[in-house]
mmCIF file with all atom_site columns, C-alpha atoms in Angstrom:
data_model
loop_
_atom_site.group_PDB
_atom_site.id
_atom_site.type_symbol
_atom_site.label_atom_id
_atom_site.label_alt_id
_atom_site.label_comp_id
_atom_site.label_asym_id
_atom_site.label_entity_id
_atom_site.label_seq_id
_atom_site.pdbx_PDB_ins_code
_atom_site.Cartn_x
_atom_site.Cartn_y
_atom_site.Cartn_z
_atom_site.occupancy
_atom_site.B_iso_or_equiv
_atom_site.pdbx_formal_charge
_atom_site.auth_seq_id
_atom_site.auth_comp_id
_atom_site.auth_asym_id
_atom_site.auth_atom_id
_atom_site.pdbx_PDB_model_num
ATOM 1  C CA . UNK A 1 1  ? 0.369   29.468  8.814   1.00 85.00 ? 7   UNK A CA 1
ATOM 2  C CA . UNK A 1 2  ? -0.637  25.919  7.925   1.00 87.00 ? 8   UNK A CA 1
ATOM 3  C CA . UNK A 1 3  ? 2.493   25.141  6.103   1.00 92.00 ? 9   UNK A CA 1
ATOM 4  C CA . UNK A 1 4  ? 3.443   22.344  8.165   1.00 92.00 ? 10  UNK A CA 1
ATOM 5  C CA . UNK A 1 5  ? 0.835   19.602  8.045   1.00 87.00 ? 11  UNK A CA 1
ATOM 6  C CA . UNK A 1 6  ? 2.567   17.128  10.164  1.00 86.00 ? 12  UNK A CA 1
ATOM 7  C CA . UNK A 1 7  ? 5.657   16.243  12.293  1.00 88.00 ? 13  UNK A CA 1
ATOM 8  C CA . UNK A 1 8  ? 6.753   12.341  11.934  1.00 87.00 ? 14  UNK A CA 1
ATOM 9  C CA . UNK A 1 9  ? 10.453  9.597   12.380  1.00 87.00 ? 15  UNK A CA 1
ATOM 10 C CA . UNK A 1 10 ? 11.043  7.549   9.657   1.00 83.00 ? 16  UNK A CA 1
ATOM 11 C CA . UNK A 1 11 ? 11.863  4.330   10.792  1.00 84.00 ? 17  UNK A CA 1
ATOM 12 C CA . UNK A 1 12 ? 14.200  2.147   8.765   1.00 87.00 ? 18  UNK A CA 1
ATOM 13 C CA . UNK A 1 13 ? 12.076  -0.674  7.618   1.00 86.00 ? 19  UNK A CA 1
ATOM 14 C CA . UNK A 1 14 ? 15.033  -2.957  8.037   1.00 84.00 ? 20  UNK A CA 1
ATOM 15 C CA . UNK A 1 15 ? 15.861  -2.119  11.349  1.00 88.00 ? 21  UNK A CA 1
ATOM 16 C CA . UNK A 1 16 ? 11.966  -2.366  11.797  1.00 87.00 ? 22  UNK A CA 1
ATOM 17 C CA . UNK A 1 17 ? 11.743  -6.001  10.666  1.00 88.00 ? 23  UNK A CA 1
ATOM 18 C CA . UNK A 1 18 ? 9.627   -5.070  7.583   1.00 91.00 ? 24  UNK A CA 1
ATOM 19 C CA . UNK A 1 19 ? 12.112  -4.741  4.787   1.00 94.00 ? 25  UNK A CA 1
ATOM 20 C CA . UNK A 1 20 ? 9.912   -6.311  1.964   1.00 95.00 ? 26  UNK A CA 1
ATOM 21 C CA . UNK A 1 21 ? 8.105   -3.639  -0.001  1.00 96.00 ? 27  UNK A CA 1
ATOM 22 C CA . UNK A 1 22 ? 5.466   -3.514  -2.839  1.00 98.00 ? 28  UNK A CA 1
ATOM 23 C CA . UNK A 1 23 ? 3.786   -1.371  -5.324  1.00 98.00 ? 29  UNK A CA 1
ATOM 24 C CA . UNK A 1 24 ? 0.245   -3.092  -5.912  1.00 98.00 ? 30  UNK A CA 1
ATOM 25 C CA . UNK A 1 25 ? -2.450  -1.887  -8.437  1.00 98.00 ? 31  UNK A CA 1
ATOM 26 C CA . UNK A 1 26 ? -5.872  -2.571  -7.256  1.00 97.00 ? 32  UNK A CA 1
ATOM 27 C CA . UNK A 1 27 ? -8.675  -3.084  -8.905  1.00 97.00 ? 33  UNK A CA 1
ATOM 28 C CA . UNK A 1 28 ? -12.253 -3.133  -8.238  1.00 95.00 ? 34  UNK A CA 1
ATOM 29 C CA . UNK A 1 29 ? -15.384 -4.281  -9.172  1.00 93.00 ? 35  UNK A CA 1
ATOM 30 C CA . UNK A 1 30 ? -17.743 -1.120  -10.600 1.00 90.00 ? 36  UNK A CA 1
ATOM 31 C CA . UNK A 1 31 ? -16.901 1.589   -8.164  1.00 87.00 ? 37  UNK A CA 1
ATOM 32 C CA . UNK A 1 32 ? -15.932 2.638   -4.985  1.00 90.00 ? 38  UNK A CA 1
ATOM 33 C CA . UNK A 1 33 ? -16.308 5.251   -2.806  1.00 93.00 ? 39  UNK A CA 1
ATOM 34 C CA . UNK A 1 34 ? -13.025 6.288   -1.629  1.00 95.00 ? 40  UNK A CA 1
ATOM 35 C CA . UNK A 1 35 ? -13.364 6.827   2.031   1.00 95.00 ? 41  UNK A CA 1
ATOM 36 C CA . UNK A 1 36 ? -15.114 2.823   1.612   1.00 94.00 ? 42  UNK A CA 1
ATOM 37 C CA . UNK A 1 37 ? -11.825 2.172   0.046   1.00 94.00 ? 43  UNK A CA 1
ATOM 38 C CA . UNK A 1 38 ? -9.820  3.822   2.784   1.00 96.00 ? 44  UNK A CA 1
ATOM 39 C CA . UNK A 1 39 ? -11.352 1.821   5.574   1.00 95.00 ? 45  UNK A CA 1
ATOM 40 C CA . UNK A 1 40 ? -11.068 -1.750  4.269   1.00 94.00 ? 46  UNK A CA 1
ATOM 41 C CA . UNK A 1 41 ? -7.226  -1.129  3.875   1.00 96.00 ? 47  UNK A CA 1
ATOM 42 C CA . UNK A 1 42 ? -6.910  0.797   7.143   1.00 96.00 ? 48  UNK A CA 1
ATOM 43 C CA . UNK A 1 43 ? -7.428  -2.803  8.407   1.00 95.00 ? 49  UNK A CA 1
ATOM 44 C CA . UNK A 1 44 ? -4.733  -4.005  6.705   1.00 96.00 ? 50  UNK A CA 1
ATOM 45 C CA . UNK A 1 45 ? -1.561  -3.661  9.191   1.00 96.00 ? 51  UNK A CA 1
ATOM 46 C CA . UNK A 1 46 ? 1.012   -4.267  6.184   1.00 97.00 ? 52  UNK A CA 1
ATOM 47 C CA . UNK A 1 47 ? -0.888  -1.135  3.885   1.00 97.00 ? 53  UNK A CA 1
ATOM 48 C CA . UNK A 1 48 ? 1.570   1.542   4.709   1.00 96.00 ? 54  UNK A CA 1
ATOM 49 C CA . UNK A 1 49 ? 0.350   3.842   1.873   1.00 96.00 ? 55  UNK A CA 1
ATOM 50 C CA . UNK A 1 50 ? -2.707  4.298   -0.369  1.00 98.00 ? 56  UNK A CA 1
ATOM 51 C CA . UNK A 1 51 ? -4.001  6.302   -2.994  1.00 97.00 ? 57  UNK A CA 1
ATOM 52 C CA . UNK A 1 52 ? -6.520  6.523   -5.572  1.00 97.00 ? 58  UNK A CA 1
ATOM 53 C CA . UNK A 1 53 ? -5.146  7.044   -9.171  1.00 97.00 ? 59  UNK A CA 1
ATOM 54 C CA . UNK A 1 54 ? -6.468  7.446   -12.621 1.00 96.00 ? 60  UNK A CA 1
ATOM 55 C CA . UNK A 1 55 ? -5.755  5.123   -15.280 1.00 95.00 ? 61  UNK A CA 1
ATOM 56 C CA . UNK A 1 56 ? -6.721  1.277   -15.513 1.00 95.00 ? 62  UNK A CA 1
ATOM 57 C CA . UNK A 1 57 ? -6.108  0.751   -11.870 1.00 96.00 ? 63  UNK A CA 1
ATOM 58 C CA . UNK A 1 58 ? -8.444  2.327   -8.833  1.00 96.00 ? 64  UNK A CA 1
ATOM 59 C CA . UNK A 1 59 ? -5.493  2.956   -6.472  1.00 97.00 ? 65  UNK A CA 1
ATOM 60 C CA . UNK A 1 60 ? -2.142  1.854   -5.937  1.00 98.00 ? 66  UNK A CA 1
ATOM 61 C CA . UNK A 1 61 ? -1.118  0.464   -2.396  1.00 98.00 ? 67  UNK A CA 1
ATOM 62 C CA . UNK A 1 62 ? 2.278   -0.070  -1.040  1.00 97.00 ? 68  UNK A CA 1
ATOM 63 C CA . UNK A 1 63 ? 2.546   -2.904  0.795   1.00 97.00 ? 69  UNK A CA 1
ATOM 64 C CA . UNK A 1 64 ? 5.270   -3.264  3.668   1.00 97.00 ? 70  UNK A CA 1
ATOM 65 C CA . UNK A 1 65 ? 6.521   -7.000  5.578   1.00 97.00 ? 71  UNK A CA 1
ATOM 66 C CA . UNK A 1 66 ? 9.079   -9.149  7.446   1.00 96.00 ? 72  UNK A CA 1
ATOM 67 C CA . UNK A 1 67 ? 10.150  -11.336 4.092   1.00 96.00 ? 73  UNK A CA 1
ATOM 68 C CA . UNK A 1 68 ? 8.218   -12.545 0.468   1.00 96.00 ? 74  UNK A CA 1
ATOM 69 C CA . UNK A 1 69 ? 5.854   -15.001 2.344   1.00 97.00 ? 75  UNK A CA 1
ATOM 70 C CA . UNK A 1 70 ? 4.672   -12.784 4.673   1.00 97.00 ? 76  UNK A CA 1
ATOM 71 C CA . UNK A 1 71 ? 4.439   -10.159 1.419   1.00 96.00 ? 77  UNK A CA 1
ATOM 72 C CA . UNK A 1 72 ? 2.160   -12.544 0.366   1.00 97.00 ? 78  UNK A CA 1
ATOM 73 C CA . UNK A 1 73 ? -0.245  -12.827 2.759   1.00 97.00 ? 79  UNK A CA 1
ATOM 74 C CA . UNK A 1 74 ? -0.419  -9.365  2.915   1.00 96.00 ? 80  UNK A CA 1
ATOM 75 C CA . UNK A 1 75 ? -1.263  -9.067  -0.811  1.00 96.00 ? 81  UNK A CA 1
ATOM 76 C CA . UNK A 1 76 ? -3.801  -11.760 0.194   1.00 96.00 ? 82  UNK A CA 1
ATOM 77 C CA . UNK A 1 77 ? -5.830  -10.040 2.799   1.00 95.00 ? 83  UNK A CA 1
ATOM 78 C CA . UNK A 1 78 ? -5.951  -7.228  0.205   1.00 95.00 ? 84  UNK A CA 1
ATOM 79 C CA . UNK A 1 79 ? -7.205  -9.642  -2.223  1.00 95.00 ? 85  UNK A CA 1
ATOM 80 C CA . UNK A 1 80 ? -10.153 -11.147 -0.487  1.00 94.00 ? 86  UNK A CA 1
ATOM 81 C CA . UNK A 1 81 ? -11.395 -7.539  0.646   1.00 87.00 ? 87  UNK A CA 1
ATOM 82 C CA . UNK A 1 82 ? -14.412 -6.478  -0.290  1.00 83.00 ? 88  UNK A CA 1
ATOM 83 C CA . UNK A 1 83 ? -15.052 -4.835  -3.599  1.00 91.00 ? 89  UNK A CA 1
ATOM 84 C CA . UNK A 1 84 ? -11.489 -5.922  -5.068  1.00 94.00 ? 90  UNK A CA 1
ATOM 85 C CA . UNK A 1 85 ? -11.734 -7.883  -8.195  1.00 95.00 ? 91  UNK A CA 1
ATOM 86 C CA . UNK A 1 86 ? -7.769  -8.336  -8.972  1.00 96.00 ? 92  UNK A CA 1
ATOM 87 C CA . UNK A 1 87 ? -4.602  -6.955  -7.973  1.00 97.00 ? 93  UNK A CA 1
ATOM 88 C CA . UNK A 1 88 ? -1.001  -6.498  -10.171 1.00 98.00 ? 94  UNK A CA 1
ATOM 89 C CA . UNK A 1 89 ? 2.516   -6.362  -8.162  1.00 97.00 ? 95  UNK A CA 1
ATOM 90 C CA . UNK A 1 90 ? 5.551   -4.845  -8.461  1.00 97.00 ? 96  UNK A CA 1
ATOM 91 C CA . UNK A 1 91 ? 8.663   -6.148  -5.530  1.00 97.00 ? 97  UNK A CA 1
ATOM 92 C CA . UNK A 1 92 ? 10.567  -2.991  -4.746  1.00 96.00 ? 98  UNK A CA 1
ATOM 93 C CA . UNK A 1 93 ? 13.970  -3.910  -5.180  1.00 96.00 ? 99  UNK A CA 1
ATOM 94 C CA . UNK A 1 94 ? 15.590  -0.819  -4.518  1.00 93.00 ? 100 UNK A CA 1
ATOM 95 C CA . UNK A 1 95 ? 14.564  2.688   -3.311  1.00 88.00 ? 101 UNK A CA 1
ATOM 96 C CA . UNK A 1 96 ? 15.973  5.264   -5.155  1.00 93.00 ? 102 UNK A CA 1
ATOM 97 C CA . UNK A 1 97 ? 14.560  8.664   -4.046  1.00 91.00 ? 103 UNK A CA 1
ATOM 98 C CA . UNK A 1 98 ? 12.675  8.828   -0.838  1.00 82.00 ? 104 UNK A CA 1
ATOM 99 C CA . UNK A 1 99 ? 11.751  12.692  0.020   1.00 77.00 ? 105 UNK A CA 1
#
């Protein structure tokens, strides 16, 4: 019927090696097409989600590595993409609902 749109694992990110996680606002210079957007961080190994958003921001991407150093050169290679003027981070510290 369509209902089911996809069948995945979830693998524990500390387990994994990749415990680090982080909520970053991106923002761009004038605009973006989104399917642009979504290729520059599909190269971007540590971009485990993305999405476009309203507000101030032009998406929010959450950012997964080993430790805070390697966090950080994650948040760099999103930083020197294309099209990205400055970015604003939030460390997860703790998950609290995950459906």
């Amino acid at each position: 019927d369509g209902v089911i749109k996809r069948f995945t694992i979830d693998i524990d990110p500390a387990v994994d090696g990749t415990p680090t996680e982080a909520y970053v606002e991106l923002f761009c210079r004038g605009t973006i097409a989104p399917n642009d957007l979504r290729r520059m961080l599909t190269a971007i190994p540590e971009v485990i989600e993305a999405g476009t958003v309203t507000g101030d921001a032009d998406a929010i991407v959450v950012l997964r590595a080993a430790g805070v150093a390697e966090l950080e050169q994650a948040l760099e290679k999103v930083r020197v993409a294309g099209s990205v003027d400055h970015t604003k981070s939030s460390v997860v510290l703790s998950r609290l609902i995950q459906r």
